[in-house]
């Protein structure tokens, strides 16, 4: 087992990794920008190294600075968290070249799954059901139009290098194709340096269902069921739950096995998430994330496992601590993402926290790096906390969420908390009757957000 690991991230996820490492008796090194000198992850880690100025590009994304921080502190392995360098195959290669261990999959797996066309092709060959669409990239507008006619509108044009909801455009009909095609290409080029796009049938009322998988890198893998992350704004998740209210035990077992078999066959290492759209009882693969997800705690809650601990174990060469038959679901869990954003338009709202009180009690987990007097810097993501509840069943989890939101105090900045209070009044949310468009419609109707 490692003696010391470095965490190449900030905020709640850096704290999350510090906590797992500490329970395992592993020392931690935090890295931080000059804007994060007073951040909680810096205070909680055993050591810290300043790696650059505020801008992410010059600090949390600076590969030389992070490798140098490992060398000066003697850290043997790097946990990347999510975002930043977590899905950067080039970084993983550099880490390995310096005889350090990346706590995550291989550079090759990240490369395969980071390119959406290659990912889809690989998954298709591994027997995973995919959204019908073009065979690989679509080079010209004429070809795109022909495919639109053949498949039938609506279709979605996606940048193969896209992510975070960027580089995707829907064409409802032939008249919208030219704009959608050119915009998706331009967004791919400007955000990800790659203008290749492909086309998929646009599903009109699907749910977003993702399967958590975990592999040991030696051909063994398990699945930990699904999360329903259908409540999204601009393709960004805001409310996640496990198990999915629309998924039966039989469906879970079947799609779970397809996913664990697929990752076992490619000798996948560590945590991964296979994302699907789910409509009329069918699953359609959209992408795989080769890292820990923001919403991993809902899976931890219902299975009673620590996924970060497991990532560290497997990266150090140990066996996984569970097998498929050890994994049984207990109750229901919901996570809401608390962002420093001002409604109705979700404008980022950095600033000083004048008062912070985290909710507690049975079945409540608050993953946050906030504290009284903390100043949220304007340079990074607006996620400031995740409130996760666990109950014996969905109604109990919902009641607990309502109660915990009532206890939470975040003063000094605007947050998305009022959104969740409002959503918990909605019959569709209470019954789990929603798809990926539900929240956008609700926001438009109730807040005029569009
Ligand atoms: P990203 O990598 O940017 O997150 P994804 O491929 O995971 O992109 O898609 C993000 C979201 O976009 C999905 O959760 C879903 O809401 C929507 N989406 C993607 N593909 C389709 C599709 N074929 N039909 C309908 N919606 C889609």
Tab-separated table of C-alpha atoms and ligand atoms in Angstrom:
chain	number	residue	atom	x	y	z
A	1	UNK	CA	0.000	0.000	0.000
A	2	UNK	CA	1.082	3.585	-0.635
A	3	UNK	CA	2.439	5.648	2.242
A	4	UNK	CA	1.677	9.010	0.697
A	5	UNK	CA	-0.556	10.179	-2.133
A	6	UNK	CA	-1.030	13.542	-3.814
A	7	UNK	CA	-4.468	14.876	-4.711
A	8	UNK	CA	-4.473	16.832	-7.952
A	9	UNK	CA	-7.737	18.637	-7.304
A	10	UNK	CA	-9.538	21.086	-5.022
A	11	UNK	CA	-12.842	21.601	-3.227
A	12	UNK	CA	-15.101	18.872	-1.907
A	13	UNK	CA	-13.574	16.104	-4.010
A	14	UNK	CA	-10.067	16.799	-2.702
A	15	UNK	CA	-11.466	16.553	0.848
A	16	UNK	CA	-13.273	13.359	-0.096
A	17	UNK	CA	-9.958	11.766	-1.082
A	18	UNK	CA	-8.157	13.073	2.031
A	19	UNK	CA	-10.825	11.388	4.165
A	20	UNK	CA	-10.521	8.005	2.465
A	21	UNK	CA	-6.719	8.118	2.592
A	22	UNK	CA	-6.667	9.062	6.268
A	23	UNK	CA	-8.877	6.122	7.182
A	24	UNK	CA	-6.421	3.897	5.322
A	25	UNK	CA	-3.424	5.356	7.183
A	26	UNK	CA	-2.074	7.028	4.042
A	27	UNK	CA	-0.547	10.520	4.260
A	28	UNK	CA	-1.907	13.140	1.848
A	29	UNK	CA	-0.447	16.030	-0.102
A	30	UNK	CA	-2.778	18.805	-1.253
A	31	UNK	CA	-1.870	21.049	-4.154
A	32	UNK	CA	-3.372	24.481	-4.537
A	33	UNK	CA	-3.319	27.694	-6.505
A	34	UNK	CA	-2.571	31.026	-4.829
A	35	UNK	CA	-6.340	31.656	-4.777
A	36	UNK	CA	-6.853	28.506	-2.665
A	37	UNK	CA	-4.219	29.038	0.049
A	38	UNK	CA	-6.979	29.119	2.699
A	39	UNK	CA	-9.037	26.315	1.188
A	40	UNK	CA	-10.286	23.477	3.352
A	41	UNK	CA	-8.507	20.773	1.333
A	42	UNK	CA	-5.218	22.516	2.077
A	43	UNK	CA	-6.010	22.665	5.788
A	44	UNK	CA	-7.110	19.055	6.005
A	45	UNK	CA	-4.267	17.412	4.094
A	46	UNK	CA	-1.032	16.472	5.863
A	47	UNK	CA	1.068	18.634	3.551
A	48	UNK	CA	0.408	21.150	0.832
A	49	UNK	CA	2.247	22.612	-2.125
A	50	UNK	CA	1.357	25.806	-3.976
A	51	UNK	CA	1.500	24.990	-7.674
A	52	UNK	CA	0.663	28.251	-9.392
A	53	UNK	CA	-1.523	31.318	-9.871
A	54	UNK	CA	-5.360	31.254	-9.726
A	55	UNK	CA	-6.085	30.242	-13.304
A	56	UNK	CA	-6.760	26.510	-13.541
A	57	UNK	CA	-4.607	26.256	-16.649
A	58	UNK	CA	-1.571	27.438	-14.678
A	59	UNK	CA	-2.241	25.446	-11.498
A	60	UNK	CA	-4.580	22.431	-11.300
A	61	UNK	CA	-3.961	21.677	-14.978
A	62	UNK	CA	-0.199	22.249	-14.837
A	63	UNK	CA	1.360	18.815	-15.324
A	64	UNK	CA	4.983	19.897	-14.593
A	65	UNK	CA	3.903	21.650	-11.354
A	66	UNK	CA	1.995	18.593	-10.154
A	67	UNK	CA	4.782	16.154	-10.979
A	68	UNK	CA	7.290	18.461	-9.233
A	69	UNK	CA	5.009	18.550	-6.158
A	70	UNK	CA	5.116	14.731	-6.069
A	71	UNK	CA	8.876	14.766	-6.303
A	72	UNK	CA	9.444	17.281	-3.511
A	73	UNK	CA	6.983	15.606	-1.134
A	74	UNK	CA	7.760	11.993	-1.989
A	75	UNK	CA	4.151	11.166	-2.900
A	76	UNK	CA	3.964	7.832	-4.736
A	77	UNK	CA	0.572	8.128	-6.385
A	78	UNK	CA	-1.825	10.779	-7.684
A	79	UNK	CA	-5.587	10.844	-7.247
A	80	UNK	CA	-7.066	13.150	-9.893
A	81	UNK	CA	-10.620	13.558	-8.502
A	82	UNK	CA	-13.039	14.537	-11.295
A	83	UNK	CA	-12.602	17.298	-13.857
A	84	UNK	CA	-9.160	18.918	-14.299
A	85	UNK	CA	-6.659	16.175	-15.308
A	86	UNK	CA	-8.828	13.182	-14.407
A	87	UNK	CA	-9.481	12.150	-18.007
A	88	UNK	CA	-6.289	13.403	-19.601
A	89	UNK	CA	-4.448	10.455	-21.151
A	90	UNK	CA	-1.317	12.550	-21.762
A	91	UNK	CA	-1.108	13.327	-18.047
A	92	UNK	CA	-1.431	9.653	-17.113
A	93	UNK	CA	1.420	8.864	-19.493
A	94	UNK	CA	3.646	11.488	-17.851
A	95	UNK	CA	2.737	10.160	-14.387
A	96	UNK	CA	3.760	6.645	-15.443
A	97	UNK	CA	6.932	7.903	-17.106
A	98	UNK	CA	7.956	9.389	-13.743
A	99	UNK	CA	7.428	6.038	-11.983
A	100	UNK	CA	4.437	7.381	-10.147
A	101	UNK	CA	1.041	5.664	-9.974
A	102	UNK	CA	-2.122	7.201	-11.389
A	103	UNK	CA	-5.114	6.251	-9.256
A	104	UNK	CA	-7.409	5.438	-12.140
A	105	UNK	CA	-7.442	3.581	-15.442
A	106	UNK	CA	-4.606	3.347	-17.972
A	107	UNK	CA	-3.809	6.108	-20.462
A	108	UNK	CA	-5.043	3.779	-23.210
A	109	UNK	CA	-8.494	3.292	-21.650
A	110	UNK	CA	-8.852	7.026	-21.110
A	111	UNK	CA	-7.864	7.648	-24.721
A	112	UNK	CA	-10.367	5.130	-26.089
A	113	UNK	CA	-13.265	6.468	-24.028
A	114	UNK	CA	-12.307	10.142	-24.402
A	115	UNK	CA	-12.980	10.001	-28.104
A	116	UNK	CA	-16.714	9.440	-28.342
A	117	UNK	CA	-16.639	7.763	-31.757
A	118	UNK	CA	-13.951	5.294	-30.672
A	119	UNK	CA	-15.795	4.749	-27.373
A	120	UNK	CA	-19.046	3.943	-29.122
A	121	UNK	CA	-17.346	1.658	-31.594
A	122	UNK	CA	-15.550	-0.183	-28.769
A	123	UNK	CA	-18.731	-0.563	-26.733
A	124	UNK	CA	-20.672	-1.821	-29.742
A	125	UNK	CA	-18.044	-4.516	-30.264
A	126	UNK	CA	-18.271	-5.435	-26.564
A	127	UNK	CA	-22.008	-6.024	-26.904
A	128	UNK	CA	-23.205	-2.811	-25.258
A	129	UNK	CA	-26.381	-1.368	-26.892
A	130	UNK	CA	-25.801	2.072	-28.496
A	131	UNK	CA	-27.943	4.948	-29.819
A	132	UNK	CA	-28.542	4.406	-33.562
A	133	UNK	CA	-26.426	6.820	-35.564
A	134	UNK	CA	-23.668	7.423	-38.084
A	135	UNK	CA	-20.909	4.866	-38.489
A	136	UNK	CA	-18.081	7.018	-37.188
A	137	UNK	CA	-17.416	10.644	-38.132
A	138	UNK	CA	-19.491	12.704	-40.528
A	139	UNK	CA	-17.244	14.887	-42.645
A	140	UNK	CA	-19.594	16.995	-44.752
A	141	UNK	CA	-22.883	18.817	-44.451
A	142	UNK	CA	-24.237	16.827	-47.421
A	143	UNK	CA	-23.541	13.552	-45.627
A	144	UNK	CA	-25.115	14.930	-42.450
A	145	UNK	CA	-28.266	15.896	-44.342
A	146	UNK	CA	-28.463	12.498	-46.020
A	147	UNK	CA	-28.149	10.780	-42.611
A	148	UNK	CA	-30.834	13.055	-41.175
A	149	UNK	CA	-33.230	11.959	-43.915
A	150	UNK	CA	-32.323	8.276	-43.532
A	151	UNK	CA	-32.549	8.186	-39.730
A	152	UNK	CA	-35.475	10.570	-39.467
A	153	UNK	CA	-35.418	13.813	-37.493
A	154	UNK	CA	-34.758	14.904	-34.794
A	155	UNK	CA	-31.043	14.062	-34.683
A	156	UNK	CA	-28.213	15.268	-32.469
A	157	UNK	CA	-24.804	16.281	-33.806
A	158	UNK	CA	-22.001	15.649	-31.332
A	159	UNK	CA	-18.343	16.618	-31.254
A	160	UNK	CA	-16.349	13.420	-30.818
A	161	UNK	CA	-14.041	15.214	-28.350
A	162	UNK	CA	-16.940	16.961	-26.551
A	163	UNK	CA	-17.791	16.898	-22.871
A	164	UNK	CA	-19.640	18.751	-20.152
A	165	UNK	CA	-22.590	19.265	-22.458
A	166	UNK	CA	-20.538	21.294	-24.936
A	167	UNK	CA	-20.241	20.491	-28.614
A	168	UNK	CA	-23.763	19.051	-28.980
A	169	UNK	CA	-26.527	20.459	-31.144
A	170	UNK	CA	-29.985	19.134	-31.979
A	171	UNK	CA	-31.514	19.449	-35.442
A	172	UNK	CA	-35.311	19.097	-35.259
A	173	UNK	CA	-35.663	19.026	-39.057
A	174	UNK	CA	-33.689	19.318	-42.279
A	175	UNK	CA	-33.875	23.121	-42.104
A	176	UNK	CA	-31.954	23.135	-38.819
A	177	UNK	CA	-29.215	20.775	-39.951
A	178	UNK	CA	-26.795	23.279	-41.443
A	179	UNK	CA	-26.656	25.492	-38.347
A	180	UNK	CA	-26.527	22.555	-35.911
A	181	UNK	CA	-23.786	20.782	-37.872
A	182	UNK	CA	-21.593	23.850	-38.245
A	183	UNK	CA	-22.089	24.946	-34.622
A	184	UNK	CA	-21.249	21.517	-33.174
A	185	UNK	CA	-18.129	21.442	-35.345
A	186	UNK	CA	-17.080	24.937	-34.322
A	187	UNK	CA	-17.647	24.196	-30.627
A	188	UNK	CA	-15.629	21.002	-30.908
A	189	UNK	CA	-12.815	22.934	-32.540
A	190	UNK	CA	-12.760	25.868	-30.134
A	191	UNK	CA	-13.351	23.946	-26.873
A	192	UNK	CA	-11.540	20.699	-27.545
A	193	UNK	CA	-9.284	21.373	-30.533
A	194	UNK	CA	-11.041	18.757	-32.672
A	195	UNK	CA	-13.829	19.482	-35.161
A	196	UNK	CA	-14.835	15.893	-35.876
A	197	UNK	CA	-18.544	15.268	-35.293
A	198	UNK	CA	-20.924	12.320	-35.505
A	199	UNK	CA	-24.690	12.028	-35.625
A	200	UNK	CA	-27.179	10.164	-33.457
A	201	UNK	CA	-30.891	9.747	-33.380
A	202	UNK	CA	-32.187	12.266	-30.839
A	203	UNK	CA	-34.296	10.449	-28.261
A	204	UNK	CA	-37.209	12.624	-27.226
A	205	UNK	CA	-38.185	11.417	-23.742
A	206	UNK	CA	-35.327	9.339	-22.319
A	207	UNK	CA	-34.003	9.115	-18.817
A	208	UNK	CA	-30.285	9.423	-18.128
A	209	UNK	CA	-29.282	6.163	-16.469
A	210	UNK	CA	-25.641	5.423	-15.716
A	211	UNK	CA	-24.070	2.201	-14.504
A	212	UNK	CA	-21.216	2.296	-12.007
A	213	UNK	CA	-18.551	-0.272	-12.834
A	214	UNK	CA	-15.333	-1.197	-11.099
A	215	UNK	CA	-12.485	-3.296	-12.486
A	216	UNK	CA	-9.303	-4.750	-11.020
A	217	UNK	CA	-7.236	-4.354	-14.198
A	218	UNK	CA	-6.755	-8.120	-14.367
A	219	UNK	CA	-9.975	-9.085	-16.072
A	220	UNK	CA	-12.310	-9.022	-13.091
A	221	UNK	CA	-15.057	-6.430	-12.806
A	222	UNK	CA	-18.315	-5.759	-11.005
A	223	UNK	CA	-21.200	-3.346	-11.421
A	224	UNK	CA	-22.819	-1.315	-8.668
A	225	UNK	CA	-26.194	-0.730	-10.239
A	226	UNK	CA	-27.454	2.496	-11.727
A	227	UNK	CA	-27.959	6.145	-10.908
A	228	UNK	CA	-30.796	8.123	-12.448
A	229	UNK	CA	-29.431	11.574	-13.318
A	230	UNK	CA	-32.261	12.751	-15.551
A	231	UNK	CA	-32.862	16.048	-13.776
A	232	UNK	CA	-30.477	18.230	-15.765
A	233	UNK	CA	-30.091	21.846	-16.768
A	234	UNK	CA	-28.179	22.420	-20.007
A	235	UNK	CA	-26.989	18.795	-19.907
A	236	UNK	CA	-25.583	19.331	-16.393
A	237	UNK	CA	-26.878	17.096	-13.634
A	238	UNK	CA	-28.433	18.742	-10.583
A	239	UNK	CA	-30.268	15.935	-8.729
A	240	UNK	CA	-29.202	12.294	-8.786
A	241	UNK	CA	-30.568	9.171	-7.205
A	242	UNK	CA	-29.955	5.460	-6.792
A	243	UNK	CA	-31.540	3.113	-7.455
A	244	UNK	CA	-33.334	4.564	-10.480
A	245	UNK	CA	-37.087	4.834	-9.831
A	246	UNK	CA	-37.888	3.402	-13.280
A	247	UNK	CA	-35.450	0.475	-13.326
A	248	UNK	CA	-36.505	-3.032	-12.259
A	249	UNK	CA	-34.239	-5.518	-10.523
A	250	UNK	CA	-34.226	-7.652	-13.700
A	251	UNK	CA	-33.230	-4.712	-15.909
A	252	UNK	CA	-30.496	-3.738	-13.434
A	253	UNK	CA	-29.062	-7.229	-13.349
A	254	UNK	CA	-29.118	-7.524	-17.142
A	255	UNK	CA	-27.590	-4.153	-18.094
A	256	UNK	CA	-25.231	-4.351	-15.118
A	257	UNK	CA	-23.856	-7.644	-16.378
A	258	UNK	CA	-23.441	-6.315	-19.913
A	259	UNK	CA	-21.393	-3.432	-18.456
A	260	UNK	CA	-19.259	-5.426	-16.025
A	261	UNK	CA	-18.529	-8.023	-18.736
A	262	UNK	CA	-17.528	-5.256	-21.154
A	263	UNK	CA	-15.047	-3.633	-18.772
A	264	UNK	CA	-13.721	-7.005	-17.618
A	265	UNK	CA	-12.913	-7.878	-21.236
A	266	UNK	CA	-10.790	-4.766	-21.676
A	267	UNK	CA	-9.038	-5.248	-18.269
A	268	UNK	CA	-10.353	-1.939	-17.043
A	269	UNK	CA	-8.866	-0.653	-13.756
A	270	UNK	CA	-10.729	1.220	-11.062
A	271	UNK	CA	-13.988	3.172	-11.112
A	272	UNK	CA	-15.856	3.960	-14.305
A	273	UNK	CA	-19.331	4.969	-15.344
A	274	UNK	CA	-21.138	3.802	-18.448
A	275	UNK	CA	-23.808	6.327	-19.356
A	276	UNK	CA	-27.028	5.412	-21.131
A	277	UNK	CA	-30.204	7.000	-22.286
A	278	UNK	CA	-33.148	4.812	-21.321
A	279	UNK	CA	-36.420	4.939	-23.225
A	280	UNK	CA	-39.289	2.435	-23.527
A	281	UNK	CA	-37.392	-0.235	-21.645
A	282	UNK	CA	-34.253	0.008	-23.840
A	283	UNK	CA	-30.771	1.218	-22.901
A	284	UNK	CA	-28.659	3.204	-25.372
A	285	UNK	CA	-24.971	3.852	-24.596
A	286	UNK	CA	-23.873	7.480	-24.905
A	287	UNK	CA	-20.464	7.653	-23.243
A	288	UNK	CA	-18.143	6.259	-20.609
A	289	UNK	CA	-16.503	8.371	-17.911
A	290	UNK	CA	-13.178	6.892	-16.852
A	291	UNK	CA	-13.103	8.466	-13.402
A	292	UNK	CA	-15.006	8.920	-10.182
A	293	UNK	CA	-18.244	10.856	-10.780
A	294	UNK	CA	-19.531	13.809	-8.774
A	295	UNK	CA	-22.601	11.723	-7.899
A	296	UNK	CA	-20.723	8.614	-6.692
A	297	UNK	CA	-21.945	9.030	-3.063
A	298	UNK	CA	-25.489	7.827	-3.865
A	299	UNK	CA	-23.986	4.519	-4.994
A	300	UNK	CA	-21.796	4.387	-1.891
A	301	UNK	CA	-24.865	4.966	0.271
A	302	UNK	CA	-26.966	2.111	-1.091
A	303	UNK	CA	-24.128	-0.412	-1.371
A	304	UNK	CA	-22.274	0.597	1.786
A	305	UNK	CA	-18.891	0.778	0.036
A	306	UNK	CA	-16.175	3.451	-0.169
A	307	UNK	CA	-15.354	3.841	-3.852
A	308	UNK	CA	-12.316	6.057	-3.254
A	309	UNK	CA	-10.828	3.537	-0.844
A	310	UNK	CA	-11.407	0.886	-3.471
A	311	UNK	CA	-9.722	3.025	-6.167
A	312	UNK	CA	-6.658	3.438	-3.967
A	313	UNK	CA	-6.533	-0.284	-3.104
A	314	UNK	CA	-6.700	-1.390	-6.717
A	315	UNK	CA	-4.174	1.232	-7.869
A	316	UNK	CA	-1.717	-0.089	-5.269
A	317	UNK	CA	-2.054	-3.583	-6.726
A	318	UNK	CA	-4.391	-5.054	-4.116
A	319	UNK	CA	-7.489	-7.067	-4.937
A	320	UNK	CA	-10.934	-5.480	-4.922
A	321	UNK	CA	-12.514	-5.895	-1.501
A	322	UNK	CA	-15.872	-7.046	-2.919
A	323	UNK	CA	-17.235	-9.352	-5.572
A	324	UNK	CA	-20.530	-9.101	-7.412
A	325	UNK	CA	-22.325	-11.379	-4.974
A	326	UNK	CA	-21.292	-9.186	-2.017
A	327	UNK	CA	-23.051	-6.187	-3.528
A	328	UNK	CA	-26.659	-5.807	-2.473
A	329	UNK	CA	-28.783	-2.674	-2.478
A	330	UNK	CA	-29.944	-1.239	0.793
A	331	UNK	CA	-32.554	1.526	0.616
A	332	UNK	CA	-32.531	4.644	-1.521
A	333	UNK	CA	-30.180	7.617	-1.837
A	334	UNK	CA	-30.494	11.093	-3.369
A	335	UNK	CA	-27.855	13.758	-3.992
A	336	UNK	CA	-28.474	17.414	-4.774
A	337	UNK	CA	-25.734	19.662	-6.107
A	338	UNK	CA	-25.435	22.912	-4.251
A	339	UNK	CA	-23.890	25.525	-6.491
A	340	UNK	CA	-23.014	29.130	-5.698
A	341	UNK	CA	-25.370	30.422	-8.371
A	342	UNK	CA	-28.117	32.974	-8.487
A	343	UNK	CA	-31.544	31.928	-9.696
A	344	UNK	CA	-33.333	32.277	-12.055
A	345	UNK	CA	-30.445	32.273	-14.515
A	346	UNK	CA	-27.888	30.299	-12.502
A	347	UNK	CA	-25.289	33.054	-12.783
A	348	UNK	CA	-22.136	32.134	-10.816
A	349	UNK	CA	-22.146	33.848	-7.449
A	350	UNK	CA	-18.715	33.685	-5.807
A	351	UNK	CA	-18.103	35.591	-2.569
A	352	UNK	CA	-17.619	35.353	1.162
A	353	UNK	CA	-19.577	32.847	3.267
A	354	UNK	CA	-20.746	34.745	6.337
A	355	UNK	CA	-22.404	31.750	7.955
A	356	UNK	CA	-22.312	28.036	7.215
A	357	UNK	CA	-24.114	25.253	8.987
A	358	UNK	CA	-24.139	21.724	7.589
A	359	UNK	CA	-27.145	19.485	8.174
A	360	UNK	CA	-26.659	16.225	10.068
A	361	UNK	CA	-28.468	13.328	11.632
A	362	UNK	CA	-29.272	9.818	10.486
A	363	UNK	CA	-28.724	9.198	6.790
A	364	UNK	CA	-27.348	12.654	5.969
A	365	UNK	CA	-23.965	13.290	4.364
A	366	UNK	CA	-22.711	16.732	3.416
A	367	UNK	CA	-19.640	16.726	1.187
A	368	UNK	CA	-18.447	20.313	1.089
A	369	UNK	CA	-15.277	22.329	1.527
A	370	UNK	CA	-17.126	25.364	2.939
A	371	UNK	CA	-16.524	26.955	6.331
A	372	UNK	CA	-17.554	30.174	8.088
A	373	UNK	CA	-15.688	33.104	6.570
A	374	UNK	CA	-14.496	31.173	3.492
A	375	UNK	CA	-14.324	33.165	0.280
A	376	UNK	CA	-15.429	31.222	-2.787
A	377	UNK	CA	-12.956	32.217	-5.511
A	378	UNK	CA	-14.379	33.197	-8.896
A	379	UNK	CA	-11.977	31.052	-10.930
A	380	UNK	CA	-13.439	27.571	-10.664
A	381	UNK	CA	-16.577	25.479	-10.872
A	382	UNK	CA	-19.542	26.793	-8.876
A	383	UNK	CA	-20.208	23.498	-7.037
A	384	UNK	CA	-19.818	24.256	-3.317
A	385	UNK	CA	-21.402	21.217	-1.767
A	386	UNK	CA	-23.261	17.979	-2.271
A	387	UNK	CA	-26.034	17.008	0.097
A	388	UNK	CA	-26.583	13.264	0.070
A	389	UNK	CA	-29.354	11.521	1.960
A	390	UNK	CA	-30.058	7.843	2.484
A	391	UNK	CA	-33.330	6.286	3.595
A	392	UNK	CA	-34.895	2.832	3.754
A	393	UNK	CA	-36.934	3.672	0.675
A	394	UNK	CA	-37.497	6.589	-1.719
A	395	UNK	CA	-40.209	8.348	0.313
A	396	UNK	CA	-37.990	8.259	3.398
A	397	UNK	CA	-35.032	9.623	1.400
A	398	UNK	CA	-37.221	12.461	0.056
A	399	UNK	CA	-38.486	13.360	3.541
A	400	UNK	CA	-34.921	13.318	4.822
A	401	UNK	CA	-33.752	15.539	1.968
A	402	UNK	CA	-36.483	18.021	2.777
A	403	UNK	CA	-35.534	18.002	6.448
A	404	UNK	CA	-31.776	18.324	5.747
A	405	UNK	CA	-32.250	21.191	3.266
A	406	UNK	CA	-34.181	22.978	5.999
A	407	UNK	CA	-31.202	22.684	8.360
A	408	UNK	CA	-28.592	23.832	5.869
A	409	UNK	CA	-27.403	27.423	6.209
A	410	UNK	CA	-25.184	29.016	3.545
A	411	UNK	CA	-25.241	32.791	4.006
A	412	UNK	CA	-23.341	35.399	2.037
A	413	UNK	CA	-23.846	34.022	-1.472
A	414	UNK	CA	-26.811	32.840	-3.522
A	415	UNK	CA	-27.135	29.097	-3.949
A	416	UNK	CA	-29.278	26.535	-5.734
A	417	UNK	CA	-30.905	25.460	-2.439
A	418	UNK	CA	-34.226	27.260	-3.198
A	419	UNK	CA	-34.471	25.227	-6.403
A	420	UNK	CA	-34.488	21.987	-4.409
A	421	UNK	CA	-37.062	23.280	-1.929
A	422	UNK	CA	-39.284	24.042	-4.909
A	423	UNK	CA	-38.631	20.715	-6.656
A	424	UNK	CA	-39.620	18.814	-3.524
A	425	UNK	CA	-43.120	20.313	-3.896
A	426	UNK	CA	-43.533	18.788	-7.344
A	427	UNK	CA	-45.629	15.675	-7.750
A	428	UNK	CA	-43.433	14.418	-10.625
A	429	UNK	CA	-40.306	14.657	-8.494
A	430	UNK	CA	-42.029	12.971	-5.570
A	431	UNK	CA	-43.153	10.097	-7.792
A	432	UNK	CA	-39.948	9.928	-9.863
A	433	UNK	CA	-41.878	10.683	-13.032
A	434	UNK	CA	-39.374	12.642	-15.113
A	435	UNK	CA	-37.076	12.440	-18.126
A	436	UNK	CA	-34.043	14.465	-19.271
A	437	UNK	CA	-36.215	17.392	-20.419
A	438	UNK	CA	-38.423	17.655	-17.361
A	439	UNK	CA	-36.268	20.158	-15.460
A	440	UNK	CA	-35.671	22.446	-18.441
A	441	UNK	CA	-39.430	22.688	-19.001
A	442	UNK	CA	-40.035	23.274	-15.312
A	443	UNK	CA	-37.396	26.022	-15.161
A	444	UNK	CA	-38.853	27.721	-18.201
A	445	UNK	CA	-42.387	27.604	-16.782
A	446	UNK	CA	-41.561	28.494	-13.201
A	447	UNK	CA	-38.483	30.707	-13.382
A	448	UNK	CA	-38.539	31.928	-16.958
A	449	UNK	CA	-35.088	30.344	-17.387
A	450	UNK	CA	-34.431	29.381	-20.951
B	1	LIG	P1	-21.210	15.160	-22.400
B	1	LIG	O1	-19.969	14.363	-22.615
B	1	LIG	O2	-21.082	16.556	-22.914
B	1	LIG	O3	-21.749	15.068	-21.001
B	1	LIG	P2	-23.145	13.131	-23.294
B	1	LIG	O4	-22.958	12.384	-24.539
B	1	LIG	O5	-22.871	12.409	-22.015
B	1	LIG	O6	-22.294	14.493	-23.372
B	1	LIG	O7	-24.627	13.698	-23.219
B	1	LIG	C1	-25.034	14.577	-22.199
B	1	LIG	C2	-26.534	14.731	-22.179
B	1	LIG	O8	-27.019	15.150	-23.470
B	1	LIG	C3	-27.277	13.446	-21.891
B	1	LIG	O9	-27.394	13.197	-20.506
B	1	LIG	C4	-28.625	13.764	-22.525
B	1	LIG	O10	-29.350	14.652	-21.677
B	1	LIG	C5	-28.258	14.534	-23.781
B	1	LIG	N1	-28.104	13.637	-24.947
B	1	LIG	C6	-26.951	13.097	-25.424
B	1	LIG	N2	-27.178	12.299	-26.499
B	1	LIG	C7	-28.500	12.322	-26.734
B	1	LIG	C8	-29.387	11.682	-27.704
B	1	LIG	N3	-28.923	10.866	-28.661
B	1	LIG	N4	-30.713	11.937	-27.597
B	1	LIG	C9	-31.200	12.768	-26.638
B	1	LIG	N5	-30.438	13.385	-25.724
B	1	LIG	C10	-29.113	13.189	-25.749
